[in-house]
Short mmCIF file of C-alpha atoms in Angstrom, two decimals:
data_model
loop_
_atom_site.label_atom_id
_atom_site.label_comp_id
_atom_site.label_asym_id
_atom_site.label_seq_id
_atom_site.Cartn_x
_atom_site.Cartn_y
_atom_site.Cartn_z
CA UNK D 20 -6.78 -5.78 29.29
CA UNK D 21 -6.64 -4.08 32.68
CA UNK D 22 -7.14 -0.08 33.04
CA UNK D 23 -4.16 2.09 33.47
CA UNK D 24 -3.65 5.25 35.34
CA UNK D 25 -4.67 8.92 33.59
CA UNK D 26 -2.69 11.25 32.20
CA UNK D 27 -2.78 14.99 31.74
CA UNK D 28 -4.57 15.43 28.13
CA UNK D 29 -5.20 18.88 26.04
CA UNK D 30 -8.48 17.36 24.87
CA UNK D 31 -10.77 14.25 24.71
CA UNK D 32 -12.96 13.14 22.12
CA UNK D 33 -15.39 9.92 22.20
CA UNK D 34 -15.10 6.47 20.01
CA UNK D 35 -17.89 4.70 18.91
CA UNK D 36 -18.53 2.67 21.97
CA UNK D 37 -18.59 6.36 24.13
CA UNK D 38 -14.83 5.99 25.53
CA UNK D 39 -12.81 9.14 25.73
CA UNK D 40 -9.57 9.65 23.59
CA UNK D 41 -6.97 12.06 24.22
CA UNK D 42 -6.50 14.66 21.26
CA UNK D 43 -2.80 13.71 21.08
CA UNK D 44 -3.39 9.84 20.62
CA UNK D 45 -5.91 6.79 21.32
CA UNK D 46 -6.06 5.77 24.47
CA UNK D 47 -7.77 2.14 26.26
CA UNK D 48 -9.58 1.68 28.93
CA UNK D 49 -11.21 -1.24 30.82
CA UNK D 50 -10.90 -5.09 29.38
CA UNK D 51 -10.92 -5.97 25.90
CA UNK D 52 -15.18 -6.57 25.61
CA UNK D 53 -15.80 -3.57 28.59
CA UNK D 54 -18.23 -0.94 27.39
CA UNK D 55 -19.09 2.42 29.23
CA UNK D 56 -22.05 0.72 30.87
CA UNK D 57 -20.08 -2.58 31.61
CA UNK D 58 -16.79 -1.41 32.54
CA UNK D 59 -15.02 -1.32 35.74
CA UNK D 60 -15.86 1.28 38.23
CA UNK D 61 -11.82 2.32 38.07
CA UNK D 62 -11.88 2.29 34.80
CA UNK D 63 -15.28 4.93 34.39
CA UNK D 64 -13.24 6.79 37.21
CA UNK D 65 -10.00 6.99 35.10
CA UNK D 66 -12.00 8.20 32.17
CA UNK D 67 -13.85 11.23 33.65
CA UNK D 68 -10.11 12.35 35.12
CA UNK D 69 -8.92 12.24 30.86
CA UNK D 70 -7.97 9.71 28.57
CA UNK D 71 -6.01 6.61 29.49
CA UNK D 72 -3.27 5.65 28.14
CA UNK D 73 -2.15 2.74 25.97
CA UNK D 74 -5.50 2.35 24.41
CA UNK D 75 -5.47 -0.27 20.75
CA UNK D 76 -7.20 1.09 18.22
CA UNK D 77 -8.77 -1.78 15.77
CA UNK D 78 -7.34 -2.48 12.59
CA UNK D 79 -9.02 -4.57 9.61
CA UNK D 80 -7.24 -5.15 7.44
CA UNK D 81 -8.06 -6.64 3.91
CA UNK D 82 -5.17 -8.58 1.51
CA UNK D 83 -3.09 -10.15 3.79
CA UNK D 84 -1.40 -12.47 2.09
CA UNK D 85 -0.42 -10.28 -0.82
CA UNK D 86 3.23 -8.89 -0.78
CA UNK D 87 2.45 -5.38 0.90
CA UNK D 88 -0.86 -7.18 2.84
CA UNK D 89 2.11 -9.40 4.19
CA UNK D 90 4.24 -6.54 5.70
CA UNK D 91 0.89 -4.64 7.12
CA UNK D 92 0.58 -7.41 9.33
CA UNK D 93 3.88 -6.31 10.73
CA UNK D 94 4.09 -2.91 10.59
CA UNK D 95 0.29 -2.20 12.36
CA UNK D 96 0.50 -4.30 15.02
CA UNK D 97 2.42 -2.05 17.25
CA UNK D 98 -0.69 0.89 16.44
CA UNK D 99 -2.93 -2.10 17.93
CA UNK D 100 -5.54 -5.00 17.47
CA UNK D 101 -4.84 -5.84 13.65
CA UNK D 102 -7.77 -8.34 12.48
CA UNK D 103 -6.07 -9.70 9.45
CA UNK D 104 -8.47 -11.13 6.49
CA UNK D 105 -8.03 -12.46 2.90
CA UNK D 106 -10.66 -13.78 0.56
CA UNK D 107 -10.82 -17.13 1.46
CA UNK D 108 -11.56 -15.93 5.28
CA UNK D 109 -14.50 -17.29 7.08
CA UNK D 110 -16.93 -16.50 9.03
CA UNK D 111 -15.90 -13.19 8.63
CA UNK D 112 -15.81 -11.96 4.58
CA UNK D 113 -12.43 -10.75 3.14
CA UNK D 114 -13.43 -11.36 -0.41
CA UNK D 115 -13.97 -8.05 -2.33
CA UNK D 116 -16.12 -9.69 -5.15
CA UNK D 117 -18.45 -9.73 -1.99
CA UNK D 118 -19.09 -6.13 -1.37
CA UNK D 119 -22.43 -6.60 0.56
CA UNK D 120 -20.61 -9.25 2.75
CA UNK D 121 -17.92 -7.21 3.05
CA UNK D 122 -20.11 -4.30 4.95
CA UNK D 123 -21.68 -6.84 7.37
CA UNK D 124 -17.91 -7.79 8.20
CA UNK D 125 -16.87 -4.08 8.94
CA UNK D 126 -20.27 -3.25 11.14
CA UNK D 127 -19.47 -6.34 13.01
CA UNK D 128 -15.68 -5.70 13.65
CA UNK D 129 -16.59 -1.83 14.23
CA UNK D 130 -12.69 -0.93 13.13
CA UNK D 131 -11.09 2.52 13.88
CA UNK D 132 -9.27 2.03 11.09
CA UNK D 133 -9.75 -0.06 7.47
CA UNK D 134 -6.46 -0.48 5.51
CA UNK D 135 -7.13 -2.44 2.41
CA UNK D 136 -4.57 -3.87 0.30
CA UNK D 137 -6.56 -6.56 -1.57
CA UNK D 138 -6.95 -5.15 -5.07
CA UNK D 139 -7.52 -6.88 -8.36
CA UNK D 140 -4.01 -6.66 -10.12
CA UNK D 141 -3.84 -8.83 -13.47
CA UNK D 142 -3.29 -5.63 -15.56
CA UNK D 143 -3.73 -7.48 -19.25
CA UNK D 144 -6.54 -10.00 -17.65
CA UNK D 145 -8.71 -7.03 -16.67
CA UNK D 146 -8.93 -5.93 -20.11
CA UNK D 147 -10.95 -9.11 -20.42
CA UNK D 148 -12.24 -9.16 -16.83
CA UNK D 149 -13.56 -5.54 -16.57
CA UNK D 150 -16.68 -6.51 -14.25
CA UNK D 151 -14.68 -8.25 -11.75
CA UNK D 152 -12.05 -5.69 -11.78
CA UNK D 153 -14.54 -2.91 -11.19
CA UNK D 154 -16.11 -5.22 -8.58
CA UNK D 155 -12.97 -5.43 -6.30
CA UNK D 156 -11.53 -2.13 -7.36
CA UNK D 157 -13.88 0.17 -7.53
CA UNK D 158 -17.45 -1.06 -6.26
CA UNK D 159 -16.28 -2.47 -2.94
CA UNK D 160 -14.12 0.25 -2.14
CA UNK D 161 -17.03 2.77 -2.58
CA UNK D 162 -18.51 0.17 0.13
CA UNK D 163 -15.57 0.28 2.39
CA UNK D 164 -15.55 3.93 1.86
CA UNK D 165 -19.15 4.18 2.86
CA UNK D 166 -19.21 2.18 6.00
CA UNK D 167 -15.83 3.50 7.47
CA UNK D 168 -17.65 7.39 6.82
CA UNK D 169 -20.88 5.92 8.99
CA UNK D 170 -18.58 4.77 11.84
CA UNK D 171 -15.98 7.73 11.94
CA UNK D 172 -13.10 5.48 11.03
CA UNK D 173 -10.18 6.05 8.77
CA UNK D 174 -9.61 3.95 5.52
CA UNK D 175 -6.27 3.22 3.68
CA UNK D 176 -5.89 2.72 0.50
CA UNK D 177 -3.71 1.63 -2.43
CA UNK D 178 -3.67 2.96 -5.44
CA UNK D 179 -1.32 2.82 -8.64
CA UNK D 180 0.17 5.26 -11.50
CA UNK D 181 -1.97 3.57 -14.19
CA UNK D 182 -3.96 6.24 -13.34
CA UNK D 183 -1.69 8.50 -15.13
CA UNK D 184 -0.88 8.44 -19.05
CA UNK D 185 2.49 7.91 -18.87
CA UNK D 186 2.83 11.11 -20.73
CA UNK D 187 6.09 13.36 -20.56
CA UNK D 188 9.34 12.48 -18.31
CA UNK D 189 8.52 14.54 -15.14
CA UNK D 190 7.29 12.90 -11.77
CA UNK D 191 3.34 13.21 -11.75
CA UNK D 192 2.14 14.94 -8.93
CA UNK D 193 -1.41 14.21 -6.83
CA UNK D 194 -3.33 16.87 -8.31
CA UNK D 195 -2.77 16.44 -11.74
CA UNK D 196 -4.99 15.35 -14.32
CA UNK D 197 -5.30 11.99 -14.78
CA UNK D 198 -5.94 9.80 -17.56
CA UNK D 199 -5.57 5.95 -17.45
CA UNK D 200 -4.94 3.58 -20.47
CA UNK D 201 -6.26 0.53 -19.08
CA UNK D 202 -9.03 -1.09 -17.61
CA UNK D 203 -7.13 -1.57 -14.59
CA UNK D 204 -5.85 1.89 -14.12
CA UNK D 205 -9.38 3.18 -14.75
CA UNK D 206 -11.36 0.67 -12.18
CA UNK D 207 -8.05 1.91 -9.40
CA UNK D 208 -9.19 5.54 -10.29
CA UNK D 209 -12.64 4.87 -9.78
CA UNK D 210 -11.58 3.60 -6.24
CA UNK D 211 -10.49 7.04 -5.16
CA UNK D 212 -13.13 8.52 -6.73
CA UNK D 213 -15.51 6.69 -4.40
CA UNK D 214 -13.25 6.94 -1.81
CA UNK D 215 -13.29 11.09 -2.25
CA UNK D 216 -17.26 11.22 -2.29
CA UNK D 217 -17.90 9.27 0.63
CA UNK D 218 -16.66 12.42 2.95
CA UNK D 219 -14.37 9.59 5.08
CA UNK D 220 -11.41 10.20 6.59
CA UNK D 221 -8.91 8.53 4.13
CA UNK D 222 -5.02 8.32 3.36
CA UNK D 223 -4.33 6.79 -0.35
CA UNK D 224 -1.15 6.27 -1.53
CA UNK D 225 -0.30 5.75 -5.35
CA UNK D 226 2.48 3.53 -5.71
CA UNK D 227 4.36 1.83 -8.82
CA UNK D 228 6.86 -0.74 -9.07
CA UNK D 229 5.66 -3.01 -5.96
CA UNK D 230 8.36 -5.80 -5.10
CA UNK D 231 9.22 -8.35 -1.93
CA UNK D 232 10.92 -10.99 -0.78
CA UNK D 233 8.38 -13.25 -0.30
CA UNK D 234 6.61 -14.51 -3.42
CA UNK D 235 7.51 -13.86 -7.18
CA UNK D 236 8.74 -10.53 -8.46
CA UNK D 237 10.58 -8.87 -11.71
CA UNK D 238 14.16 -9.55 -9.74
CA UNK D 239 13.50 -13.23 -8.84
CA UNK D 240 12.34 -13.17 -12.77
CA UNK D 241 15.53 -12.07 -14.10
CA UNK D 242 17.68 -14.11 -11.68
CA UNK D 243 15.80 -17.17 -13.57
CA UNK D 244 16.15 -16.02 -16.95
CA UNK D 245 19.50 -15.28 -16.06
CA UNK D 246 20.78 -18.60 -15.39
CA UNK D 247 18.58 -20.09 -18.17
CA UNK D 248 19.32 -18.16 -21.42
CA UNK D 249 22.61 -16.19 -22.50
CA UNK D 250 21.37 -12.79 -23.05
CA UNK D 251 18.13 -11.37 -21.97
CA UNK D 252 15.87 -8.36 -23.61
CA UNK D 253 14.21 -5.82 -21.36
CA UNK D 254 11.94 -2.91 -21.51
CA UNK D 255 13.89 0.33 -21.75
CA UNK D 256 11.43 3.36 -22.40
CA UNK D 257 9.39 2.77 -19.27
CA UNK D 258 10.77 5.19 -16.31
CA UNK D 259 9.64 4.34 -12.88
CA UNK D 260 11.05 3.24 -9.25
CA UNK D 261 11.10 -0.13 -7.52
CA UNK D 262 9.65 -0.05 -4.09
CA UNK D 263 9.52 -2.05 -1.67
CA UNK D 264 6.50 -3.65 -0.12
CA UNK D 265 8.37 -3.32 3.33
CA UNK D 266 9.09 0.03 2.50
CA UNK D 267 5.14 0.84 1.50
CA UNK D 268 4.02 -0.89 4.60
CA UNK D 269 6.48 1.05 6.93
CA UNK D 270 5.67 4.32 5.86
CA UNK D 271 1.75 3.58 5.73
CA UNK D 272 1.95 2.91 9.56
CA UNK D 273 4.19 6.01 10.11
CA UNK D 274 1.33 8.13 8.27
CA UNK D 275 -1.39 6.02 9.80
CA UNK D 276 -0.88 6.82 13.45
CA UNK D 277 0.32 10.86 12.45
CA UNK D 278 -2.20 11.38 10.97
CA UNK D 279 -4.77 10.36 13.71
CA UNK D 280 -3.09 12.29 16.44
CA UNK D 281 -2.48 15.28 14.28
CA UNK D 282 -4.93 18.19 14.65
CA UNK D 283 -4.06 18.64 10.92
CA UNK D 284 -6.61 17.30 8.73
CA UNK D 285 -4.27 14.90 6.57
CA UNK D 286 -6.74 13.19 4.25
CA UNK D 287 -5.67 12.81 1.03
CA UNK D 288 -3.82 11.10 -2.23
CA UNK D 289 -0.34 10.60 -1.96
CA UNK D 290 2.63 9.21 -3.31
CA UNK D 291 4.53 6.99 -2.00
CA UNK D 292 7.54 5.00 -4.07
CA UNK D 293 11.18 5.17 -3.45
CA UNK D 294 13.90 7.05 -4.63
CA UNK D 295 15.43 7.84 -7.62
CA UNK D 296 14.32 6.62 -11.17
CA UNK D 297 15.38 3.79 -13.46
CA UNK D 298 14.20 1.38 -16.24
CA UNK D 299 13.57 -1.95 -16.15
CA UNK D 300 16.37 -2.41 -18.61
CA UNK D 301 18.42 -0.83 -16.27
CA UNK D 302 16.51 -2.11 -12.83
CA UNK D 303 17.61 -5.77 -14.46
CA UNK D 304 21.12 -4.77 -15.09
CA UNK D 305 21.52 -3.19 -11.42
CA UNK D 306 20.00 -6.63 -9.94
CA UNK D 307 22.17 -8.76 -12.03
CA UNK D 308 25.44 -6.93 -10.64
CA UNK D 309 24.09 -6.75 -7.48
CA UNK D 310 23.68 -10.76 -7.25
CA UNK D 311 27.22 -11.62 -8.80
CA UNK D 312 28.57 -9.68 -6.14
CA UNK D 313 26.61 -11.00 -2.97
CA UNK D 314 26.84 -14.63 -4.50
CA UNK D 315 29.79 -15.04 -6.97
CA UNK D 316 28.50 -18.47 -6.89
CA UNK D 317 25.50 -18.25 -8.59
CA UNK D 318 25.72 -19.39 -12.09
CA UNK D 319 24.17 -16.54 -14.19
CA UNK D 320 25.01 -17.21 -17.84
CA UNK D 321 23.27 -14.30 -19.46
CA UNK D 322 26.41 -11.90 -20.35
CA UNK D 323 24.17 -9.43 -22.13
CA UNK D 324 20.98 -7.21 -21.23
CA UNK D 325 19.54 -5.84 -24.47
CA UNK D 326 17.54 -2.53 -24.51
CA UNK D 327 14.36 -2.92 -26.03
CA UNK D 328 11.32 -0.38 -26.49
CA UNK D 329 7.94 -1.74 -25.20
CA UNK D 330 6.50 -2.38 -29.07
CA UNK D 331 8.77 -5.32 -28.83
CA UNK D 332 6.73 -6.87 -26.06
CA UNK D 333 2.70 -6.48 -27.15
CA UNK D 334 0.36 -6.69 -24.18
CA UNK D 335 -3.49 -6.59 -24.20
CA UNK D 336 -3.01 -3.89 -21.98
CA UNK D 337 -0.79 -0.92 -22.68
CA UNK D 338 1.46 0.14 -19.94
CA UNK D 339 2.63 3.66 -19.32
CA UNK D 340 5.72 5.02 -20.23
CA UNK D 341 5.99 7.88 -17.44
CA UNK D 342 5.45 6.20 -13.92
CA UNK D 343 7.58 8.57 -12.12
CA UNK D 344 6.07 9.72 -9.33
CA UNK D 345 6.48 13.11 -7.04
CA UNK D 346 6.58 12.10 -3.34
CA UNK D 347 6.99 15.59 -1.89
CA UNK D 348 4.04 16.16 -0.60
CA UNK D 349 4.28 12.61 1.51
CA UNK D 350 7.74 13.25 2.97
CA UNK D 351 7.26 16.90 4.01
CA UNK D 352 3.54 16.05 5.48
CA UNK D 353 5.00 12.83 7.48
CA UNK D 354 8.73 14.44 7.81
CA UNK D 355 9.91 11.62 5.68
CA UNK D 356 12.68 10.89 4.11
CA UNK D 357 12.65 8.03 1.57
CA UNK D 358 15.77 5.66 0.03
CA UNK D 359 16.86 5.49 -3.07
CA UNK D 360 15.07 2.46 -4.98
CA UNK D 361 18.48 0.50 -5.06
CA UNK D 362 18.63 0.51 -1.30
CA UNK D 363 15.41 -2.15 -1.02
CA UNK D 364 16.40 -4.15 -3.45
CA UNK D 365 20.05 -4.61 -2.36
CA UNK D 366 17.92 -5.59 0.40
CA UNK D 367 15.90 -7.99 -1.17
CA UNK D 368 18.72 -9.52 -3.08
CA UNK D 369 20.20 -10.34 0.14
CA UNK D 370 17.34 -11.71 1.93
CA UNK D 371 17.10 -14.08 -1.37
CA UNK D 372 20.64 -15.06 -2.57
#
């Protein structure tokens, strides 16, 4: 990658490898394996004038192949050099249940930036699994945590409302006490626990709900059931909205490259789901409608969607009631504005159908 001329720039900072950034963005210089000592003469020149422009920051990032690891790969690659891993990567370690491999992978890479959506995600197995859940969701994102803090990079993170109670009927906000009922939602809290201690510069966003196109989800579910069974019984006392994994991954790379040109500091928790509220009772129903009318075709018998509470529907374990989540903090720090959940998965449906 060949230098490019300077611009005028209110203030420079140094990376790791000692080249100058502008205050207002990351800039490049010199050829993709230059250093300060290696580099071209124009490109040392350049640099002492200000920063350069068009300079790729590094990306690792960790779960690619899982629905919102999948969009990442998408949405980051116009902030730069996205090295994209999963847990069956070699030589270089993507596995979680592999923390100490895991920090040989980051000093190697060196990233500016760590976004890790691998997580461990069987809700009811973790109640049997809770030393391999607090492996990958807890102990190796202390370790990520750690090693991003020694080389001055930012981490994402993804994090869930089992942390939360599921007490009341209001949308939870960041700073409120939390109080998980699971093994899962505990090990995820211990995550940003370790996350907050390490003193690195960090964006975690709580999310609920998670659906895509590609691979199975509670819509391609119901679609199934659907067209195998004449009336179906879902959940209708837990409150939450569907979000997209497009949607998640979108906004993450919005928030991603604010936040590092912002003077602000912008570390924190937030929320980030879409709009509006619903059941799955009622998320069924809306999905059901939604297909008849994109694909009159499709040959869903089920004429009835029953209302059931979740007693009728015992899981090792328990789920939360209240997943609502407040996202105003995350639209009016990123000047956001989300959709309403039915939006994506009109979406969805239509990718599908």
């Amino acid at each position: 990658m060949t230098a490019v001329s300077a611009r005028p720039c209110s203030g420079t900072w140094t990376t790791r490898t000692g080249w100058p950034r502008c205050s207002r963005g990351i800039t490049r210089t010199g050829s993709a394996n230059s250093t300060p000592d290696g580099g071209t003469q124009a490109c040392r020149a350049a640099a002492c004038q200000g920063a350069l422009q068009d300079d790729a920051m590094k990306i690792l990032l960790l779960g690619k192949n899982g629905q919102v690891g999948w969009e990442l790969q998408r949405s980051l690659l116009p902030l730069g050099e996205v090295v994209a891993l999963d847990r069956a990567s070699t030589p270089l370690c993507g596995d979680l249940l592999r923390p100490g491999a895991l920090a040989e992978t980051v000093r190697a890479l060196a990233p500016d930036v760590i976004v890790n959506a691998a997580a461990y995600t069987a809700v009811d197995k973790a109640e049997s699994e809770p030393e391999a859940a607090r492996t990958i969701n807890a102990q190796a994102v202390g370790v990520l945590a750690r090693e991003a803090q020694a080389l001055g990079a930012w981490l994402v993170h993804y994090s869930t409302d089992y942390v939360f109670d599921g007490g009341g009927n209001q949308p939870w906000q960041e700073d409120q006490a939390t109080g998980p009922l699971s093994v899962y939602g505990q090990t995820k809290l211990e995550g940003e626990q370790q996350i907050a201690a390490s003193g690195v510069k960090h964006l975690i966003f709580r999310t609920s709900w998670v659906y895509a196109a590609r691979g199975g989800n509670f819509a391609k579910t119901m679609l199934r059931l659907a067209q195998e069974r004449d009336k179906l019984a879902v959940i209708d006392d837990q409150w939450g909205a569907p979000t997209g994994a497009d949607l998640i991954a979108d906004v993450t790379a919005h928030a991603l490259r604010t936040a590092m040109a912002s003077g602000e500091d912008l570390s924190g928790i937030y929320h980030l789901v879409a709009g509006g509220e619903t059941t799955w009772n009622r998320y069924a129903r809306f999905v059901l409608e939604t297909a008849r009318k994109i694909n009159p075709a499709l040959n869903l018998t089920a004429q009835e969607v029953q209302a059931v509470d979740t007693s009728a529907f015992p899981t090792p374990a328990r789920r939360p009631h209240n997943s609502r989540l407040n996202t105003h903090k995350l639209q009016q720090r990123f000047a956001l504005d989300l959709p309403d959940w039915q939006t994506g998965v009109q979406r969805m449906l239509q990718e599908i159908l």
